[in-house]
Coordinates of C-alpha atoms in Angstrom, one line a residue:
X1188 CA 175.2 95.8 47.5
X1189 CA 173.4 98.3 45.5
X1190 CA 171.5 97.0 42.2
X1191 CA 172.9 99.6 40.3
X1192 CA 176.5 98.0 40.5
X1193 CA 175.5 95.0 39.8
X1194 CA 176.0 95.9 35.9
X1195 CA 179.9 95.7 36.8
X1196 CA 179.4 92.0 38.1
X1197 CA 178.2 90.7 34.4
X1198 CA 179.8 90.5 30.9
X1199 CA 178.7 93.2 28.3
X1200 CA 175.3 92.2 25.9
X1201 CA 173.8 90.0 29.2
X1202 CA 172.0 92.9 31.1
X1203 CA 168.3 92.3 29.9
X1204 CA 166.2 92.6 32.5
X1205 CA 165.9 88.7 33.3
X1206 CA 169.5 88.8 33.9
X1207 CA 169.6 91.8 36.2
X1208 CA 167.1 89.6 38.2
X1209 CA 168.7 86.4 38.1
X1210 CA 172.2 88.2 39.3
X1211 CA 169.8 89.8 42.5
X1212 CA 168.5 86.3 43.3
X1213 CA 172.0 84.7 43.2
X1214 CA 173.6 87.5 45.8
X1215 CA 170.7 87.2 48.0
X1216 CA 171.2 83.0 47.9
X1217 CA 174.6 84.0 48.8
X1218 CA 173.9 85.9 51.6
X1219 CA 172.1 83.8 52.8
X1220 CA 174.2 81.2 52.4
X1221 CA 176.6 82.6 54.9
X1222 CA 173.9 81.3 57.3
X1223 CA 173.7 78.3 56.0
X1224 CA 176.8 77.0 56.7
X1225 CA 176.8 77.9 60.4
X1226 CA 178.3 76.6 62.2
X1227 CA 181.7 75.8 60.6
X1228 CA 183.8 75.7 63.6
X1229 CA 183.6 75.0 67.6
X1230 CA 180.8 76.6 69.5
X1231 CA 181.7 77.8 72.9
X1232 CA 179.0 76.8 76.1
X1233 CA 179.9 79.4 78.5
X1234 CA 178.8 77.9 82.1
X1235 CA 179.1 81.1 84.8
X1236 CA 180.0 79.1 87.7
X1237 CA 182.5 76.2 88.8
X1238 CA 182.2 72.8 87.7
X1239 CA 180.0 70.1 89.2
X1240 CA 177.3 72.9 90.2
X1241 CA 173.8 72.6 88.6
X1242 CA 174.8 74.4 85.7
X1243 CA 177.9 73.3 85.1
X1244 CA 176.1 69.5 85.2
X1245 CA 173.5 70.4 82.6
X1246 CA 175.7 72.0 80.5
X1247 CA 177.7 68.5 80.0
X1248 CA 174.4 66.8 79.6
X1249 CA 173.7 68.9 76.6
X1250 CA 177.1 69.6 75.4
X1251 CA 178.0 66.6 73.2
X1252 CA 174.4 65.9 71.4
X1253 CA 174.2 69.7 71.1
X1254 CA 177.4 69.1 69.2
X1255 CA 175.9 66.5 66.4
X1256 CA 172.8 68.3 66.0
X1257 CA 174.9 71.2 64.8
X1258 CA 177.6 69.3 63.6
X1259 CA 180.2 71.2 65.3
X1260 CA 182.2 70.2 68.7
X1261 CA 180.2 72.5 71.7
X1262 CA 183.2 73.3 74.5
X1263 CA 182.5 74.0 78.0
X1264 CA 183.8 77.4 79.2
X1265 CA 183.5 77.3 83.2
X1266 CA 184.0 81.2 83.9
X1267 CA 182.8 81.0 87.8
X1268 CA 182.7 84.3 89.9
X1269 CA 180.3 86.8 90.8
X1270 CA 177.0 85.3 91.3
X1271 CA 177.5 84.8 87.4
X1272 CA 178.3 87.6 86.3
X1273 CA 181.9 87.2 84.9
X1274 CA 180.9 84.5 82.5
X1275 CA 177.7 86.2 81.6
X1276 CA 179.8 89.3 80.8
X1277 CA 181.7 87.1 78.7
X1278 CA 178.9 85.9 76.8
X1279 CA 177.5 89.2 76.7
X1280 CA 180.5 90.9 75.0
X1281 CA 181.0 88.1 72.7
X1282 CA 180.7 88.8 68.7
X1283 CA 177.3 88.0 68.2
X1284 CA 178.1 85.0 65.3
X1285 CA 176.2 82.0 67.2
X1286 CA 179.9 81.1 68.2
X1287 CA 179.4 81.8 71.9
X1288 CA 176.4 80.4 73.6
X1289 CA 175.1 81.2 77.7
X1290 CA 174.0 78.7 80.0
X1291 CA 171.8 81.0 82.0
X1292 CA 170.1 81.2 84.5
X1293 CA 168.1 83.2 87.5
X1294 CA 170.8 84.6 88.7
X1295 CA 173.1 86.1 86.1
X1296 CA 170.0 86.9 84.1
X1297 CA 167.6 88.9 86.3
X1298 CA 168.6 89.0 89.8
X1299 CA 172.4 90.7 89.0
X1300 CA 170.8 93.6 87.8
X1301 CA 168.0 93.9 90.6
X1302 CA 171.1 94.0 93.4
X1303 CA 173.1 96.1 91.8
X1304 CA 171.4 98.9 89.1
X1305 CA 174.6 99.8 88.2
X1306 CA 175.3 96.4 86.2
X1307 CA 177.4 96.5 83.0
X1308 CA 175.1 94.6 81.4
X1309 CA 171.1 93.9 81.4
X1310 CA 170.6 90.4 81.1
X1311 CA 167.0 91.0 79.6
X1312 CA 167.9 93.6 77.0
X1313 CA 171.4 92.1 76.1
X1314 CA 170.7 88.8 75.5
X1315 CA 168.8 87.2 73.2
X1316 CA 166.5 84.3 74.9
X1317 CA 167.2 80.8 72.4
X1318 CA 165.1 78.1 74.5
X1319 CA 164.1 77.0 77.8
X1320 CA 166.1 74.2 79.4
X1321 CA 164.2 73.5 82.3
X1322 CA 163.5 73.6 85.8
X1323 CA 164.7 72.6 89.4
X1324 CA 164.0 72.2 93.0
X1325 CA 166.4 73.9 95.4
X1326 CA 167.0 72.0 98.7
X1327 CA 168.0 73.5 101.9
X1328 CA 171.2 71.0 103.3
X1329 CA 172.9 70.7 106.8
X1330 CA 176.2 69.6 107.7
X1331 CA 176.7 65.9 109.3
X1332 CA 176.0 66.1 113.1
X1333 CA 173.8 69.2 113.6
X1334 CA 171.6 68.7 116.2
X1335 CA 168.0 68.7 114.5
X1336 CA 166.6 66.4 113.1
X1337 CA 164.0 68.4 110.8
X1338 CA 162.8 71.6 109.3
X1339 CA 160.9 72.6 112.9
X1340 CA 163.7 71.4 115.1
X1341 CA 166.2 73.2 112.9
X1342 CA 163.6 76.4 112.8
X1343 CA 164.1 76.2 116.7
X1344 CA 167.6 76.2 116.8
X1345 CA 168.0 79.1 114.8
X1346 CA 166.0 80.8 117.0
X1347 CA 167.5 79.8 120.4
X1348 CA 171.0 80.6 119.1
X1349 CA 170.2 83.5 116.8
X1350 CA 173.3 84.5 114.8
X1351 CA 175.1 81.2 115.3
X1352 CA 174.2 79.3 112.3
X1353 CA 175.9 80.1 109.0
X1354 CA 174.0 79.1 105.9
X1355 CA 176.3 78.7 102.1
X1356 CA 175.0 79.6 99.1
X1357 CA 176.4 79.6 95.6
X1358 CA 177.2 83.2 95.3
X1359 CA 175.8 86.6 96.5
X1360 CA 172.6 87.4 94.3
X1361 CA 171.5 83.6 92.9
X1362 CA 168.5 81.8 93.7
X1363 CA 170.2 80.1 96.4
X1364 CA 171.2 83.4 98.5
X1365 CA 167.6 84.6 97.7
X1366 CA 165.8 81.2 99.1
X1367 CA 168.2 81.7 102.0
X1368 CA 167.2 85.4 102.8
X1369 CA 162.8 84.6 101.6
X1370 CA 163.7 81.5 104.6
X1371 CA 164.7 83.8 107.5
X1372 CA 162.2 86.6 107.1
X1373 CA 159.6 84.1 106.6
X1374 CA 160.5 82.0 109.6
X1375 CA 161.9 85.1 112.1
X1376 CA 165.3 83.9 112.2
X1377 CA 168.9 84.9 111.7
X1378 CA 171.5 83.1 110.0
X1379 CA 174.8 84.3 108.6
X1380 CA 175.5 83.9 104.7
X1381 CA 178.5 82.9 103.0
X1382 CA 178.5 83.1 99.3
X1383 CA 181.1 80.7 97.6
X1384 CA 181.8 80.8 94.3
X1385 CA 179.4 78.5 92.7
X1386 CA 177.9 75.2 94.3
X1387 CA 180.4 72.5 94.2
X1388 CA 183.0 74.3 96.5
X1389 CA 179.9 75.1 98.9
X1390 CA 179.0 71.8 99.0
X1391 CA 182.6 70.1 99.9
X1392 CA 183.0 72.9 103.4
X1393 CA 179.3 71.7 104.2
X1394 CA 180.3 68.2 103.7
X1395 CA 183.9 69.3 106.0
X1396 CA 181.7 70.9 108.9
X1397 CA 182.9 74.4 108.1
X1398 CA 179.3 76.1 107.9
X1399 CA 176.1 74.3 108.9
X1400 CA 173.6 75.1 106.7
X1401 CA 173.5 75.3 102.6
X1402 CA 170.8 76.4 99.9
X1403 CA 171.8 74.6 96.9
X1404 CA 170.1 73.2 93.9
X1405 CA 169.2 69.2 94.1
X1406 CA 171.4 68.6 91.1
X1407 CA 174.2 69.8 92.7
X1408 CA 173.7 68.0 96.0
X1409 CA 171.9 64.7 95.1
X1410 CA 174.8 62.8 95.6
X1411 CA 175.8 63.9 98.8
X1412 CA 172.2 63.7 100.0
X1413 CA 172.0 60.0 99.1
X1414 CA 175.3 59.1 100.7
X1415 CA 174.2 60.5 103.3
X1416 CA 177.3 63.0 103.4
X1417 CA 174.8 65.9 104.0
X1418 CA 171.5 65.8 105.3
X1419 CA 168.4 67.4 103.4
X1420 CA 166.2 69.0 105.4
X1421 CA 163.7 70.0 102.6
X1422 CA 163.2 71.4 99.3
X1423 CA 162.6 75.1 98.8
X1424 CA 159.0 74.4 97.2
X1425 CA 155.2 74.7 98.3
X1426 CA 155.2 70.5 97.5
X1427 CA 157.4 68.2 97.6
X1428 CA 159.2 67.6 94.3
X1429 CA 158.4 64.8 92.0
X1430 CA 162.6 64.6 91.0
X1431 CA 162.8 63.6 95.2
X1432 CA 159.6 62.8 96.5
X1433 CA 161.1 61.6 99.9
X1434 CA 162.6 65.0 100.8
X1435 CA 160.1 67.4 102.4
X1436 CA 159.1 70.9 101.4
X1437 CA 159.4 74.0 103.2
X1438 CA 155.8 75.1 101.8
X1439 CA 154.1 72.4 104.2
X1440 CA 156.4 73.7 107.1
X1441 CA 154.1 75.1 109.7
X1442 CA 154.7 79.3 109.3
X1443 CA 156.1 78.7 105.9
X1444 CA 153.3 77.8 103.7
X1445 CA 153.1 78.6 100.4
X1446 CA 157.2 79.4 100.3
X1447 CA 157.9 78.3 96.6
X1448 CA 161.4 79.1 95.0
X1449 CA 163.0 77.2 92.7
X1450 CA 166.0 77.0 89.8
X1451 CA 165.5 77.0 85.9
X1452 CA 167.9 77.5 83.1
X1453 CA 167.9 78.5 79.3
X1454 CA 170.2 78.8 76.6
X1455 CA 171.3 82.3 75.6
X1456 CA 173.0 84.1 72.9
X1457 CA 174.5 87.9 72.4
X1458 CA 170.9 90.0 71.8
X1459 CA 172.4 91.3 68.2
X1460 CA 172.7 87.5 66.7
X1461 CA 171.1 86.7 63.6
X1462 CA 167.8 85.3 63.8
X1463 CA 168.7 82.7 61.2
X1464 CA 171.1 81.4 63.9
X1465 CA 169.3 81.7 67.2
X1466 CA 166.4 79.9 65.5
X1467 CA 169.0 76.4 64.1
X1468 CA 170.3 76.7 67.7
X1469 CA 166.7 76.6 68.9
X1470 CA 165.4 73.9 66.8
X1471 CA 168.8 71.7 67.6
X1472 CA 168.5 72.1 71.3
X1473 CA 164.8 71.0 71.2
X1474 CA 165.1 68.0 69.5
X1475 CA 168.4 67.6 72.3
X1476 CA 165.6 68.1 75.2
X1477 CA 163.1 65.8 73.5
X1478 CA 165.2 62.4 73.4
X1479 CA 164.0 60.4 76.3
X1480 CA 167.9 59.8 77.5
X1481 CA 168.7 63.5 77.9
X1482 CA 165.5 63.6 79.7
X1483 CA 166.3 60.5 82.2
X1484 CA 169.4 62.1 83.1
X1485 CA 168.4 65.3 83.4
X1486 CA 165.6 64.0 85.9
X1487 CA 168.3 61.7 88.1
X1488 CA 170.1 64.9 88.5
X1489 CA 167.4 66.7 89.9
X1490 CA 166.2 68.8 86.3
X1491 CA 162.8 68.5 84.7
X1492 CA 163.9 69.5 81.4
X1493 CA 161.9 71.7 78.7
X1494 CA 162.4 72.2 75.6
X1495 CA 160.1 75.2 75.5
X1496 CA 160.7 78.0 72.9
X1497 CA 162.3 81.4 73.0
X1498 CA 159.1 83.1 73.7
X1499 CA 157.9 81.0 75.9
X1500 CA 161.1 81.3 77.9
X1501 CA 160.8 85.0 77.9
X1502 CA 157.8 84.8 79.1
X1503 CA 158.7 83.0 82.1
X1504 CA 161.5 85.5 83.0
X1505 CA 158.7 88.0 83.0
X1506 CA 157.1 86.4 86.4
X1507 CA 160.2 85.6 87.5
X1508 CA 161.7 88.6 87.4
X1509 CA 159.1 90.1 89.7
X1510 CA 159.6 87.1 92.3
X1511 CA 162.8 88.1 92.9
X1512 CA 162.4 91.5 93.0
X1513 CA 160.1 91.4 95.7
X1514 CA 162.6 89.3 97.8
X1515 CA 165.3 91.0 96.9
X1516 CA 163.3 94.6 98.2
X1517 CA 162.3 93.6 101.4
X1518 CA 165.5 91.4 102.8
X1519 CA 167.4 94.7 101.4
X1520 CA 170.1 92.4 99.4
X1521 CA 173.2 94.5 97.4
X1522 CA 175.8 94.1 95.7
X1523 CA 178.8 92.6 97.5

């Protein structure tokens, strides 16, 4: 509001120039108290694939104390599809009020747009990083009874029955499909993928013999792996991981050295939020990733969680984003 109306806001005789200031001061306070009270009603978690994948795991790890550290109830919204995209268009077109909050992560935030230029959105530009989550090893899975009993034996089956294998992933475009496609150009062999629509259903044909192979994160298939419904072959990193040191990693595999890919997630918010608000969201979901129990059960499901800023996180999307750009580029993948 202009200061020159402000005259109309006060009674006759109390205009001095004290009061003038006093009557700025208290619209500012106001203004910013509007700030203040967020949040004052339910914040939506929007979680771009099905439930009980990785994201969909973390999100209902961080969902409840997210919720008394802002004082608000924080909902789950699983909006699966598209290699993310759906839900992240969801989140992307959402008022930007700090009412609707993005569990995001490679996928839906950098590789989308690398497939497919034509994107609606720009994960980058449109959303406004909030804090890092953590990180995560992917692990390459086969179905019960395939003949091969490691990464070398499986490497040679692939290559005696080229075609014949068909490897899962959680949709065309994530880290999973991208592991997948780094995996056969690095090792000379071909393999058929099938995107499903997140993890979870993935993960329940592997288990059912319908494909052979998966990529999937270790969150997501930790559970299976230890049952010993699905056997884990190796995770997709240059050393075994420290969340399951008994699984072995493709980096050590003879040919594949060095092969390092992994998952990591962040909290996002629509890119025109208020700084006021990504900044209590920030500070609420750091002290979330700090308590020890968050962090114990983050680790059993296969995350090494965070807690790293904003920057920091955009920082890391920086490098990231030119990983996957270069796999993307040379196994040609598009848009499906």
């Amino acid at each position: 509001m202009p200061t020159s109306s402000l005259p109309n806001l006060l009674p006759q005789g109390l205009l001095s120039r004290a009061g003038r200031l006093a009557a700025i001061c208290g619209l500012l306070l106001g203004a910013g108290g509007v700030f203040a009270a967020y949040p004052d009603k339910p914040i939506t978690l929007v979680v771009p694939f099905a439930p009980g994948g990785s994201s969909d795991i973390v999100a209902r790890n961080l969902a409840p104390m997210l919720g008394e550290r802002l004082g608000q109830p924080v909902i789950i919204d699983n909006v699966s599809g598209a290699g993310g995209l759906l839900g992240t268009q969801r989140a992307v077109r959402a008022a930007p009020d700090g009412y609707t909050i993005l569990l995001g992560s490679g996928s839906e935030i950098l590789i989308n747009k690398l497939i497919n230029p034509a994107l609606a959105y720009d994960g980058i530009k449109d959303l406004a990083p909030t804090v890092f989550v953590g990180t995560g090893p992917m692990v390459l899975v086969g179905k019960p009874g395939l003949p091969a009993a490691n990464v070398a034996e499986l490497l040679a089956l692939a290559r005696a029955k080229p075609g014949t294998l068909s490897y899962a992933s959680a949709g065309n475009g994530t880290p999973m499909h991208v592991a997948g496609e780094l995996l056969k150009m690095r090792a000379n062999i071909f393999m058929t993928h099938i995107p499903y629509r997140g993890a979870a259903p993935a993960l329940v044909d592997l288990i059912g013999g319908q494909i052979d192979l998966g990529v999937s994160t270790l969150s997501a298939a930790q559970a299976y792996i230890k049952s010993g419904k699905i056997k884990a072959y190796a995770v997709t990193s240059a050393k075994p991981s420290e969340l399951a040191p008994d699984i072995p990693a493709l980096g050590m595999a003879r040919g594949l050295e060095g092969f390092d890919l992994g998952v990591w997630f962040g909290l996002f918010m629509p890119a025109k939020t208020p700084p006021e608000i990504l900044q209590k969201v920030q500070a609420a979901a750091q002290q979330v990733l700090a308590d020890p129990a968050i962090r114990k059960k983050l680790a059993e499901q296969g995350i090494s969680a965070s807690g790293a800023s904003a920057d920091e996180l955009r920082k890391f999307m920086a490098t990231e984003v030119e990983k996957y750009r270069a796999v993307v580029k040379a196994a040609k993948i598009t848009a499906q």
